[in-house]
mmCIF file of C-alpha atoms and ligand atoms in Angstrom:
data_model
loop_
_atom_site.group_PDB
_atom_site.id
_atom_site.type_symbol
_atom_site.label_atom_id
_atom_site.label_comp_id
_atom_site.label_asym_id
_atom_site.label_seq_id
_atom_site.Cartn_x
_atom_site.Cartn_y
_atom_site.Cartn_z
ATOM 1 C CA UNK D 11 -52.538 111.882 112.726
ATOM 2 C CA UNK D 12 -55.691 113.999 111.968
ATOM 3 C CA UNK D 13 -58.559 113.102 114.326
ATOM 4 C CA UNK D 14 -62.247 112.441 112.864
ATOM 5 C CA UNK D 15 -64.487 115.740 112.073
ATOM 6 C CA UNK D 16 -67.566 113.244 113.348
ATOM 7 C CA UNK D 17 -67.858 110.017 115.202
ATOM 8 C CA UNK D 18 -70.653 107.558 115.057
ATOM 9 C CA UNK D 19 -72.058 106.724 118.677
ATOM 10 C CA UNK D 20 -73.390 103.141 118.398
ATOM 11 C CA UNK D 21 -75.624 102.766 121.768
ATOM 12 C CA UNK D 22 -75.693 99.535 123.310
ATOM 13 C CA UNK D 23 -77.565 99.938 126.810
ATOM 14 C CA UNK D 24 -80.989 98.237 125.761
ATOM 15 C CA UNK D 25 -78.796 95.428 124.820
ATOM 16 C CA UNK D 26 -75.634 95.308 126.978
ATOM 17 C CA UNK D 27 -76.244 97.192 129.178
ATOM 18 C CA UNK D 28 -79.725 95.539 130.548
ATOM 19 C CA UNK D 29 -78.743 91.922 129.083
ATOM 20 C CA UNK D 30 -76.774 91.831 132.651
ATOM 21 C CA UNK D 31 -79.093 92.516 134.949
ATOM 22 C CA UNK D 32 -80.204 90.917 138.151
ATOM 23 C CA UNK D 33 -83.916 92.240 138.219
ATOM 24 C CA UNK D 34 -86.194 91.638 135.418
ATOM 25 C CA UNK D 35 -86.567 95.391 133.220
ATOM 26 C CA UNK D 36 -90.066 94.723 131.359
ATOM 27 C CA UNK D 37 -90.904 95.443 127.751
ATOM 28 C CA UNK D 38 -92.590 98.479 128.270
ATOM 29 C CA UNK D 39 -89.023 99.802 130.233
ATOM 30 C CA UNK D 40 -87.605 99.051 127.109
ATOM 31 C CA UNK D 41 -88.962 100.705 124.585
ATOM 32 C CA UNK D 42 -89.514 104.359 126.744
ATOM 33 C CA UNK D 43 -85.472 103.592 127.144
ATOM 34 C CA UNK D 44 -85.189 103.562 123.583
ATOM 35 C CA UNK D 45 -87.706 106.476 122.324
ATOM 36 C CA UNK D 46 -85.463 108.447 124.977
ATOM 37 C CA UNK D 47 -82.066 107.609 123.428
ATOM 38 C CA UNK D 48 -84.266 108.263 119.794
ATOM 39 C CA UNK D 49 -85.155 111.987 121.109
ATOM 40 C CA UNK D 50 -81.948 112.490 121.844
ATOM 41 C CA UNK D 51 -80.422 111.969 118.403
ATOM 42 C CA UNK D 52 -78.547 108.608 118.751
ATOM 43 C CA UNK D 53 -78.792 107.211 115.215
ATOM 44 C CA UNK D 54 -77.720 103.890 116.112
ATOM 45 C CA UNK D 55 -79.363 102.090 119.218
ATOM 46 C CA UNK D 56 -78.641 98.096 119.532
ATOM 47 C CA UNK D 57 -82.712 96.686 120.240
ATOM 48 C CA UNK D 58 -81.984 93.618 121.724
ATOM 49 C CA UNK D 59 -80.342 89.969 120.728
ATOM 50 C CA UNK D 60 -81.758 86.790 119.608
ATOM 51 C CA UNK D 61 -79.911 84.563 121.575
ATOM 52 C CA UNK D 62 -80.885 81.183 123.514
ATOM 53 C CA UNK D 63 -83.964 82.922 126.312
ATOM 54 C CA UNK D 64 -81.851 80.190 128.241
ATOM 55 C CA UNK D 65 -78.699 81.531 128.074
ATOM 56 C CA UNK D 66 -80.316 85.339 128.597
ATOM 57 C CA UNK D 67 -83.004 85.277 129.886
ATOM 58 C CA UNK D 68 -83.076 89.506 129.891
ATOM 59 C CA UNK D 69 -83.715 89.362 126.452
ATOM 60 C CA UNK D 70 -85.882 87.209 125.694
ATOM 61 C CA UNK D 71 -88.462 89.819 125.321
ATOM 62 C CA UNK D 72 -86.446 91.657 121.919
ATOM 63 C CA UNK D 73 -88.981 90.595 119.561
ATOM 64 C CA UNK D 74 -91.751 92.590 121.252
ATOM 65 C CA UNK D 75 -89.066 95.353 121.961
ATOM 66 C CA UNK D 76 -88.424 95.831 118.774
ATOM 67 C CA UNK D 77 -91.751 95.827 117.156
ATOM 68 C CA UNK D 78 -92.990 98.443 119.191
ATOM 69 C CA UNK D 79 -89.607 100.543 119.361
ATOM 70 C CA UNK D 80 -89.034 100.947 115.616
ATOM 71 C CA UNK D 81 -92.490 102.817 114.606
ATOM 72 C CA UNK D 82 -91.731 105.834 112.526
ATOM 73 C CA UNK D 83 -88.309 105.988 113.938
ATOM 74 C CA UNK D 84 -85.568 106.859 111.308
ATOM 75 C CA UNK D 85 -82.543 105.087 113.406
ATOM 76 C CA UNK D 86 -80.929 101.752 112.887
ATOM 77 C CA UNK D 87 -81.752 99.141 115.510
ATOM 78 C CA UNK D 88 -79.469 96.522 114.950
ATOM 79 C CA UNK D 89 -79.933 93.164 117.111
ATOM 80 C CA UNK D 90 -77.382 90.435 118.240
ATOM 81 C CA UNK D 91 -77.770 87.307 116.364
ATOM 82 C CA UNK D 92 -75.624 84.410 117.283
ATOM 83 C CA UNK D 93 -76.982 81.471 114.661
ATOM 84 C CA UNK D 94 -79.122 81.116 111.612
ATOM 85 C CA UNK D 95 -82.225 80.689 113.950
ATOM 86 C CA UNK D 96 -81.280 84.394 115.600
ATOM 87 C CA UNK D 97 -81.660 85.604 112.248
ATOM 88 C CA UNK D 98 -84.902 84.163 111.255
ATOM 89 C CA UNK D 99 -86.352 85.935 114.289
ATOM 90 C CA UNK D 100 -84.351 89.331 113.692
ATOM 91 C CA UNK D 101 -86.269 89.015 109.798
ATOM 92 C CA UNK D 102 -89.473 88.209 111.095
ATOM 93 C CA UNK D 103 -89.913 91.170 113.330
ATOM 94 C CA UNK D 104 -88.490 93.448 110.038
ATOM 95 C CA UNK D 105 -85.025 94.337 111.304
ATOM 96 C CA UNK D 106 -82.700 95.713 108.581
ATOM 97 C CA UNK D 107 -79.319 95.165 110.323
ATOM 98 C CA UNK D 108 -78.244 92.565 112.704
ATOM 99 C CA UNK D 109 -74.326 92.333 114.678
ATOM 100 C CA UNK D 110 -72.709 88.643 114.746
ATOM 101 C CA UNK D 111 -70.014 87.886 117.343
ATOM 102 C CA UNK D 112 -66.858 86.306 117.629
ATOM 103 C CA UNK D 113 -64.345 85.847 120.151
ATOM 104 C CA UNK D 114 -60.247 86.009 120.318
ATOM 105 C CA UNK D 115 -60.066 83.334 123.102
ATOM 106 C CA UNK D 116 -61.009 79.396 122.630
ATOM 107 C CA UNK D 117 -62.437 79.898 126.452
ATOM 108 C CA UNK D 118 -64.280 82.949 125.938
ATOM 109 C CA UNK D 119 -65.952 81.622 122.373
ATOM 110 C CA UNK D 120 -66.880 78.294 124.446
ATOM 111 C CA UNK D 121 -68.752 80.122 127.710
ATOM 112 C CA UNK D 122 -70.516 82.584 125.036
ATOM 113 C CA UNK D 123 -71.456 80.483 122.076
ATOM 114 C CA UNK D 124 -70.585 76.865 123.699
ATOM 115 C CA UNK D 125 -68.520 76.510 120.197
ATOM 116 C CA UNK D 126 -64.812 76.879 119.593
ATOM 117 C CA UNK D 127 -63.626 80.194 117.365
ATOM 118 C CA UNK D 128 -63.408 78.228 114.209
ATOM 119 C CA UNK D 129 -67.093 77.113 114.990
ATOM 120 C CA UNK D 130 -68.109 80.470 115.475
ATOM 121 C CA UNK D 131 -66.992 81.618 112.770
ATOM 122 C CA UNK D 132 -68.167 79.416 110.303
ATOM 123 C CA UNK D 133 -71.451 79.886 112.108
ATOM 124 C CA UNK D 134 -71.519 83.598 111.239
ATOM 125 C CA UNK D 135 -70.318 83.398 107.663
ATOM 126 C CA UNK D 136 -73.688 80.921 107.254
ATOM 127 C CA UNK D 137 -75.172 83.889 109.067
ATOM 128 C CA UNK D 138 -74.038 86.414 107.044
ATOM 129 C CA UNK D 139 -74.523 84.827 103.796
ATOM 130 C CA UNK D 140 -78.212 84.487 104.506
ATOM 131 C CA UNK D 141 -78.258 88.211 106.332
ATOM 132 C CA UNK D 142 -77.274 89.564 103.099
ATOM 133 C CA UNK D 143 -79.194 87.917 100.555
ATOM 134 C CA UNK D 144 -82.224 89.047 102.661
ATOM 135 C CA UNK D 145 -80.811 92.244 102.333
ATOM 136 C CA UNK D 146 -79.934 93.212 105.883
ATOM 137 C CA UNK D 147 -76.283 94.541 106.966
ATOM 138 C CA UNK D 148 -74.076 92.968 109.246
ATOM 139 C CA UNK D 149 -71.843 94.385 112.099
ATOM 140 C CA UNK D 150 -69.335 91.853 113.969
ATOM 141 C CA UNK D 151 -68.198 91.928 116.991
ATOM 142 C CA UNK D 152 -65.138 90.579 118.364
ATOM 143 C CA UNK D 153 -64.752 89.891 122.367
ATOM 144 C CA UNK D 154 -61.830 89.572 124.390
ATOM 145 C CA UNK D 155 -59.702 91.467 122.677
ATOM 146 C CA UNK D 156 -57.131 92.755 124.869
ATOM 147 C CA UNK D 157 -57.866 90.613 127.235
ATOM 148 C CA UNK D 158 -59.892 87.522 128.493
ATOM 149 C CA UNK D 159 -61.423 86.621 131.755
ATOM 150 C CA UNK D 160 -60.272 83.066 131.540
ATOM 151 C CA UNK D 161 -57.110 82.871 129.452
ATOM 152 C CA UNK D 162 -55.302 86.410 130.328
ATOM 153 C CA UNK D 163 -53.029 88.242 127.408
ATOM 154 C CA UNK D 164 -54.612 88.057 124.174
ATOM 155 C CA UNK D 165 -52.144 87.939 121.312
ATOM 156 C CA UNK D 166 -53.256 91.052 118.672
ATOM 157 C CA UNK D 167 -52.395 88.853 115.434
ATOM 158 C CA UNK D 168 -55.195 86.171 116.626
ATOM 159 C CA UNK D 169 -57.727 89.535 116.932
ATOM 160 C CA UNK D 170 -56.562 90.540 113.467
ATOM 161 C CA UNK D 171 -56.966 87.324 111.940
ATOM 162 C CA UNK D 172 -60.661 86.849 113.453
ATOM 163 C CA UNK D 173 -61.087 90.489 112.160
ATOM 164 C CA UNK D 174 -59.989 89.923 108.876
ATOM 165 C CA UNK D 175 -62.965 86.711 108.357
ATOM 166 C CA UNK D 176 -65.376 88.815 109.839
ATOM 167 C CA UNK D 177 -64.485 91.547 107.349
ATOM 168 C CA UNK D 178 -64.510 89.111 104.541
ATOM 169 C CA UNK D 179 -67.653 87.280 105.497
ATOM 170 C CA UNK D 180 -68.935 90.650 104.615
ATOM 171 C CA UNK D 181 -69.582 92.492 108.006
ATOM 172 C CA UNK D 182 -69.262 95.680 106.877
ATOM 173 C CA UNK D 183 -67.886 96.767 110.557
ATOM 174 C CA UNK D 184 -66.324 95.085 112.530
ATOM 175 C CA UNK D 185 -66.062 96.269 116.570
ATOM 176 C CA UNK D 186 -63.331 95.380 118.876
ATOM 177 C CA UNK D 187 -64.641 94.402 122.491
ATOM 178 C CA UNK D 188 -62.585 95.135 125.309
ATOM 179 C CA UNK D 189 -65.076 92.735 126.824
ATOM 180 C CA UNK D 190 -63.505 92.926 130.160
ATOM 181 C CA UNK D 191 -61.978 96.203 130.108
ATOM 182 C CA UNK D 192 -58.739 95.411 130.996
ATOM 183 C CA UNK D 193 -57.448 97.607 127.881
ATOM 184 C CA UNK D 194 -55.015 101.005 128.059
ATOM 185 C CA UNK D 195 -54.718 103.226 125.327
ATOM 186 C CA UNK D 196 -51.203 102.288 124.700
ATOM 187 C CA UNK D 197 -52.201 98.544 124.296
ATOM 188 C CA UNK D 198 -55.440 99.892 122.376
ATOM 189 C CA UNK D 199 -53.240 101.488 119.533
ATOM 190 C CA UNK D 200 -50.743 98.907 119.110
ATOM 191 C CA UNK D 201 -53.894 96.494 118.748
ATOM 192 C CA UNK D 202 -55.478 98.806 116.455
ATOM 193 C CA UNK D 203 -52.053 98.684 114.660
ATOM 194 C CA UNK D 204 -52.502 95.036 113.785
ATOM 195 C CA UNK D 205 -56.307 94.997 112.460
ATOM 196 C CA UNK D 206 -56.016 98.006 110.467
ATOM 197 C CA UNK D 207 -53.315 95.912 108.208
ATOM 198 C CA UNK D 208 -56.578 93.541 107.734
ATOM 199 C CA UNK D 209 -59.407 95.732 107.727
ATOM 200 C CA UNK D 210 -59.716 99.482 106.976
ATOM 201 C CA UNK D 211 -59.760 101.826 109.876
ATOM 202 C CA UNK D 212 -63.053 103.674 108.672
ATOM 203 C CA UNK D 213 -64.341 100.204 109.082
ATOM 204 C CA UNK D 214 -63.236 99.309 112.556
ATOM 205 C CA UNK D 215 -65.334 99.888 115.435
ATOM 206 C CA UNK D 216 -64.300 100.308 119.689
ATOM 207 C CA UNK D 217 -66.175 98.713 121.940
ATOM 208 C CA UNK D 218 -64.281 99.467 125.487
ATOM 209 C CA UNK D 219 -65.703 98.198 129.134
ATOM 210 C CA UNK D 220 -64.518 100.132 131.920
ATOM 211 C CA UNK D 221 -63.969 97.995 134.450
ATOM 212 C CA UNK D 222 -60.318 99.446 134.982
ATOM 213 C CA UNK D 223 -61.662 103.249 134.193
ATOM 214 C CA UNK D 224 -59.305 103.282 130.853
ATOM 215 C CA UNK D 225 -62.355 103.031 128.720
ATOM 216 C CA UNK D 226 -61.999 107.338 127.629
ATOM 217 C CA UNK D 227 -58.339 107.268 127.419
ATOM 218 C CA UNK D 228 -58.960 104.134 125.453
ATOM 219 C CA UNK D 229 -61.051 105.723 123.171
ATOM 220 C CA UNK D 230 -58.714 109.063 122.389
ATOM 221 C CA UNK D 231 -56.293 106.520 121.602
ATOM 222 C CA UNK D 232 -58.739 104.676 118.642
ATOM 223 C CA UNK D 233 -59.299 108.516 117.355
ATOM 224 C CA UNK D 234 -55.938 109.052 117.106
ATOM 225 C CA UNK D 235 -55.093 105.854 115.236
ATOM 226 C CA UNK D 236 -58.205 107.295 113.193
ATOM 227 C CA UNK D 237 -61.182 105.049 114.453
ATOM 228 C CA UNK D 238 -64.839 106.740 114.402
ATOM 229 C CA UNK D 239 -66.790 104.424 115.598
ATOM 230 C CA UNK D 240 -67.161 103.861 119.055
ATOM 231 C CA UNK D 241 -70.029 101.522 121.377
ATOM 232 C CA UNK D 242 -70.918 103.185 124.861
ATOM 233 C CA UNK D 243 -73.922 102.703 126.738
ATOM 234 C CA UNK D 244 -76.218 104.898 128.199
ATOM 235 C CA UNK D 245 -75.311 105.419 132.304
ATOM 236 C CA UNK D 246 -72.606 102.868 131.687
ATOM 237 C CA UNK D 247 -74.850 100.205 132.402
ATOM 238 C CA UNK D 248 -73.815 96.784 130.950
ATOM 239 C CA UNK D 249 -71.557 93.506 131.065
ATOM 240 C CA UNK D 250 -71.618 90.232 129.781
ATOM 241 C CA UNK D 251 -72.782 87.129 131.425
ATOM 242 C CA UNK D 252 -69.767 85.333 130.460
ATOM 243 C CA UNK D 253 -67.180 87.575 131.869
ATOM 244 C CA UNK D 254 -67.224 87.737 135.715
ATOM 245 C CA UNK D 255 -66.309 90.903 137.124
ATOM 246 C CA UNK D 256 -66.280 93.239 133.969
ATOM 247 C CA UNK D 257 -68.209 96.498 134.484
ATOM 248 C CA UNK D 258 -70.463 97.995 131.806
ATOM 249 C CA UNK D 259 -69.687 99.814 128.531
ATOM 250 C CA UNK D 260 -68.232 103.574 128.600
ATOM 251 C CA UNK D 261 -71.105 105.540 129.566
ATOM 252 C CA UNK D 262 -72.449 107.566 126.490
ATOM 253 C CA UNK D 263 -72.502 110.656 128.539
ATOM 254 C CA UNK D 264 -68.686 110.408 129.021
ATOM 255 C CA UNK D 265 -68.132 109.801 125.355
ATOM 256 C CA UNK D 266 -70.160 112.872 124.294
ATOM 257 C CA UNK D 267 -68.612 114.930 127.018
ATOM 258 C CA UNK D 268 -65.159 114.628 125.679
ATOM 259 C CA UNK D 269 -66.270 114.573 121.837
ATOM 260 C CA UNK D 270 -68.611 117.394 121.943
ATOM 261 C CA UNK D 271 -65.147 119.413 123.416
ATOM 262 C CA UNK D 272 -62.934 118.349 121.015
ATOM 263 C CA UNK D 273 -65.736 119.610 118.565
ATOM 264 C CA UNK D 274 -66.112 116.299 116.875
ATOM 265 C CA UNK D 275 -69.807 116.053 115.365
ATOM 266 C CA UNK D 276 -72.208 113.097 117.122
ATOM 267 C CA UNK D 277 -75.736 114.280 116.089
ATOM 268 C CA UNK D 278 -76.377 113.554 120.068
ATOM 269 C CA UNK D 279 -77.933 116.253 122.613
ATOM 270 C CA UNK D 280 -76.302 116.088 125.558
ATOM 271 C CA UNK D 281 -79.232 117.544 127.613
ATOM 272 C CA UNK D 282 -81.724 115.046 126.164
ATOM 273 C CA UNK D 283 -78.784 112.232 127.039
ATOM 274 C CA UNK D 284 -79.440 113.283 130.591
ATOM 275 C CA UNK D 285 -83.508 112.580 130.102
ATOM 276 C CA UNK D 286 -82.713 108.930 129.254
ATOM 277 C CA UNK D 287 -79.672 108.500 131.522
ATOM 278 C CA UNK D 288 -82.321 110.042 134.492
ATOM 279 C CA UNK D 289 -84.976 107.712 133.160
ATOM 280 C CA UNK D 290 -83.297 104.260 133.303
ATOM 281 C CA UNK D 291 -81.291 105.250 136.471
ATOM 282 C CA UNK D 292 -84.447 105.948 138.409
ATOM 283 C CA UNK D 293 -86.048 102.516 137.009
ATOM 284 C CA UNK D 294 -83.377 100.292 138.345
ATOM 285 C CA UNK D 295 -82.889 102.503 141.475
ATOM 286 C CA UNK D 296 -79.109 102.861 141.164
ATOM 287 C CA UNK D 297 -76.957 106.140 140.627
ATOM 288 C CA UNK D 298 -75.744 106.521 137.140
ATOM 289 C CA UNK D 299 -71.984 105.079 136.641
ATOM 290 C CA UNK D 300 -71.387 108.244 134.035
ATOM 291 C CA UNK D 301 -68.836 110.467 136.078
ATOM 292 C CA UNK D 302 -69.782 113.487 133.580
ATOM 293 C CA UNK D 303 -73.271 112.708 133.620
ATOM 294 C CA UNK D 304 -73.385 112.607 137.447
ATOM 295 C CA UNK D 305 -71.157 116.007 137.333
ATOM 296 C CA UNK D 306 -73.585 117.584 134.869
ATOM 297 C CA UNK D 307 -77.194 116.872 136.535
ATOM 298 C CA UNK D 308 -76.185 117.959 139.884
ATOM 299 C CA UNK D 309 -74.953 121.166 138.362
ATOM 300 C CA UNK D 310 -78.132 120.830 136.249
ATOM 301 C CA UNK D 311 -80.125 121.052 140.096
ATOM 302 C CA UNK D 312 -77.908 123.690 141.494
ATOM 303 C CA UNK D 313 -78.508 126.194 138.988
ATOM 304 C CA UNK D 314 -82.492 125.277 138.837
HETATM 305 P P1 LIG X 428 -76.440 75.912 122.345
HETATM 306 O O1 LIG X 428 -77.064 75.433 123.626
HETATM 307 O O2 LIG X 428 -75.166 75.272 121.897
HETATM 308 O O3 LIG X 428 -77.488 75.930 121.149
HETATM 309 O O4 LIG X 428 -76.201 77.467 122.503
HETATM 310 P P2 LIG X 428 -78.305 74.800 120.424
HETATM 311 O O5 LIG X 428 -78.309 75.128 118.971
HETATM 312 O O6 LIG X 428 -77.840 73.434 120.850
HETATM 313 O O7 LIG X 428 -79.792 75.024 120.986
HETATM 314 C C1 LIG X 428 -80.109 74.817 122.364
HETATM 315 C C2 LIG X 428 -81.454 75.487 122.657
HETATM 316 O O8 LIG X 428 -81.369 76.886 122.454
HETATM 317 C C3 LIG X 428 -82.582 74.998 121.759
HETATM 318 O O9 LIG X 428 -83.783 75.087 122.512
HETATM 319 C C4 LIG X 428 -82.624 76.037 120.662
HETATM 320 O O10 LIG X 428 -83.869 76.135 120.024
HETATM 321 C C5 LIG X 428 -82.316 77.301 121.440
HETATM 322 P P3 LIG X 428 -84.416 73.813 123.243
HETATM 323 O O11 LIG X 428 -84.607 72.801 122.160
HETATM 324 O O12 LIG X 428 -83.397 73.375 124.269
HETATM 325 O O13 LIG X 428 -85.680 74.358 123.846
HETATM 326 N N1 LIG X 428 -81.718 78.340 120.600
HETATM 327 C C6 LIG X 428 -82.222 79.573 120.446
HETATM 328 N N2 LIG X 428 -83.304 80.174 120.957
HETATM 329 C C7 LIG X 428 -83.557 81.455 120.576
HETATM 330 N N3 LIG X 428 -82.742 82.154 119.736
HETATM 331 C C8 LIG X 428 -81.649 81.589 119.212
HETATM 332 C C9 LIG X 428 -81.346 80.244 119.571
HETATM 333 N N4 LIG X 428 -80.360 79.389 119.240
HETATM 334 C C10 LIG X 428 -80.591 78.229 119.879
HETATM 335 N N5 LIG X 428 -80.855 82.282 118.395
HETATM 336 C C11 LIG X 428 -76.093 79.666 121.516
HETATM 337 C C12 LIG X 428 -75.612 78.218 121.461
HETATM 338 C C13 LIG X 428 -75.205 80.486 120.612
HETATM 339 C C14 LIG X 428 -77.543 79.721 121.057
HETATM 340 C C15 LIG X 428 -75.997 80.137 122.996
HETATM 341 O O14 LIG X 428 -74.692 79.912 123.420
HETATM 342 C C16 LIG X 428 -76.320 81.583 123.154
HETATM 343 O O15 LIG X 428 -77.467 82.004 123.017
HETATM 344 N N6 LIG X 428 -75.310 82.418 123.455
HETATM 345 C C17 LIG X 428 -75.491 83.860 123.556
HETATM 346 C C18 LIG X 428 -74.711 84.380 124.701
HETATM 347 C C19 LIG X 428 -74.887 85.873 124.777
HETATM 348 O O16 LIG X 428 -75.906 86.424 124.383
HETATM 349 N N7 LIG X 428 -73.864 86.553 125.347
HETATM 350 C C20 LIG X 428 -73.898 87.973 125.517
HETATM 351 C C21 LIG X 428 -73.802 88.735 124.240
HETATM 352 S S1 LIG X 428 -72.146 88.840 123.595
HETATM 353 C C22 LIG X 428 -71.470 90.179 124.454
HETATM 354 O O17 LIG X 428 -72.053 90.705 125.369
HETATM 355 C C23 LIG X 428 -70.144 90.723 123.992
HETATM 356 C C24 LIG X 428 -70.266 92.052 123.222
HETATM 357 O O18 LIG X 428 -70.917 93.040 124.005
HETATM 358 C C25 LIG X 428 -68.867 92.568 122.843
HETATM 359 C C26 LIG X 428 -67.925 92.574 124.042
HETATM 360 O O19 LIG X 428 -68.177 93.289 125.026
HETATM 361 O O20 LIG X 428 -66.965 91.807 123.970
HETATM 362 C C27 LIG X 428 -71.068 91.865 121.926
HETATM 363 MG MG1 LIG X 429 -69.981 94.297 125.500
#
């Protein structure tokens, strides 16, 4: 199989990667995150979700987030929306796209949406209806999908068959969470196998954790199969409150590194990466988790 000419980088750190955080990151944090990962070419950054401030707390600040991130700035800023009254806030502050979420396990759908699948579901296609009457476009995610904290092996046709409603509902991508990162590229493709009989590869998204470190080879194993979409975040940060022990997202740096030499097209600057990657690592006084963006600043100091 012939492997994408460009990929589209959707960055998720201001959402999943901070939404996991001990320490309180303030607004202001925020937004210079965000004008960073702008600079540096990202054309799709996820702002934030409007989701119970009970539930997570971190974001409860996304409405002023995104009012003063979007100014002038030709990206998408899509926000997480779990209900009708998450969308009512994501069209007040003037977002154009908002990403609904599912989940492949009954467990995993109660702890993140305190509803079963079927709930969820029908939840989102209310969701979606409204979403695009108002004109906005919808991503959906699905969690757990090779794997769930609570219940173990996820079965591939139950991923599908969420996929397939999602795609229906009208989410015009749909992006499959290896929430806790438990994935391999073997088990990747063969689940990639089953959704793209449901939904059409150019539509299907990757959205790997790398809790067990497979979260590259996970990825070359999506491009293969054709995927060109894939969900990192920016030092790795990230993790979801509802699945103990998962690590954060592939860190963007990682992705880029490998894409940029296969000479697959991201629109992304790898130097400028660094800026933002520098930026939000210094701010929550922690090393970056990006092996290749560790490997690349220090060489960056040597050579200064
Ligand atoms: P619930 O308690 O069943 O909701 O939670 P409810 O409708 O009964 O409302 C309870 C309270 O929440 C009420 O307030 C509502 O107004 C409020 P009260 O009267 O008690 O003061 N409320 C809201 N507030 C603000 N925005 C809203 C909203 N909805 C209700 N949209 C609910 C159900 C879905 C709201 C809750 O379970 C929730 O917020 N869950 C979100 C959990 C979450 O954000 N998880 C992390 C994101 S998903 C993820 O990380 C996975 C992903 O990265 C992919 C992957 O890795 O797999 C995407
Ligand atoms: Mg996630």
């Amino acid at each position: 199989m012939s492997l994408p000419s460009s990929v589209k980088i959707v960055e998720v750190g201001p959402r999943d990667g901070l939404q996991n955080e001990k320490a309180h990151v303030p607004t202001d944090v925020k937004v210079k995150l965000i004008n960073k990962l702008v600079d540096a070419g990202l054309s799709v950054i996820e702002a934030g979700s409007f989701v119970s401030p009970k539930w997570v707390p971190q974001m409860a600040d996304t409405r002023d987030v995104f009012k003063r991130a979007v100014v002038g700035a030709d990206v998408s800023f899509p926000v997480l929306v779990p209900n009708l009254k998450g969308l009512e806030a994501a069209i007040e502050v003037g977002a154009k796209e908002i990403a609904g979420f599912a989940a492949a396990s009954e467990t995993f759908s109660q702890k993140n949406t305190n509803c079963s699948i079927k709930e969820s579901l029908d939840r989102q296609r209310r969701v979606c209806e409204e979403a695009i009457r108002s004109g906005l476009r919808v991503r959906g995610y699905i969690s757990v999908v090779l794997g769930c904290p609570y219940e173990g092996d996820i079965d591939p046709r139950v991923v599908a068959d969420v996929a397939q409603q999602l795609y229906q509902m009208g989410c015009y991508e749909v992006s499959l969470g290896d929430t806790v990162g438990v994935g391999t590229p073997h088990r990747t493709k063969d689940l990639i196998n089953h959704v793209m009989k449901v939904v059409p590869i150019e539509n299907l998204g990757g959205h790997f954790h790398d809790t067990y470190g497979q979260a590259i080879g996970n990825i070359f194993g999506a491009l293969e199969m054709g995927v060109s979409i894939f969900d990192s975040s920016i030092a790795g940060l990230g993790g979801c409150p509802y699945s103990p022990g998962a690590t954060g997202n592939v860190a963007t740096e990682d992705v880029l590194y490998m894409l940029n030499d296969m000479g697959i097209e991201t629109g992304v600057d790898m130097n400028k990466l660094l800026v933002a990657s520098e930026y939000i690592c210094e701010y929550l006084k922690r090393p970056t988790y990006s092996r290749a963006g560790r490997a690349l600043l220090s060489k960056q100091r040597r050579t200064a």
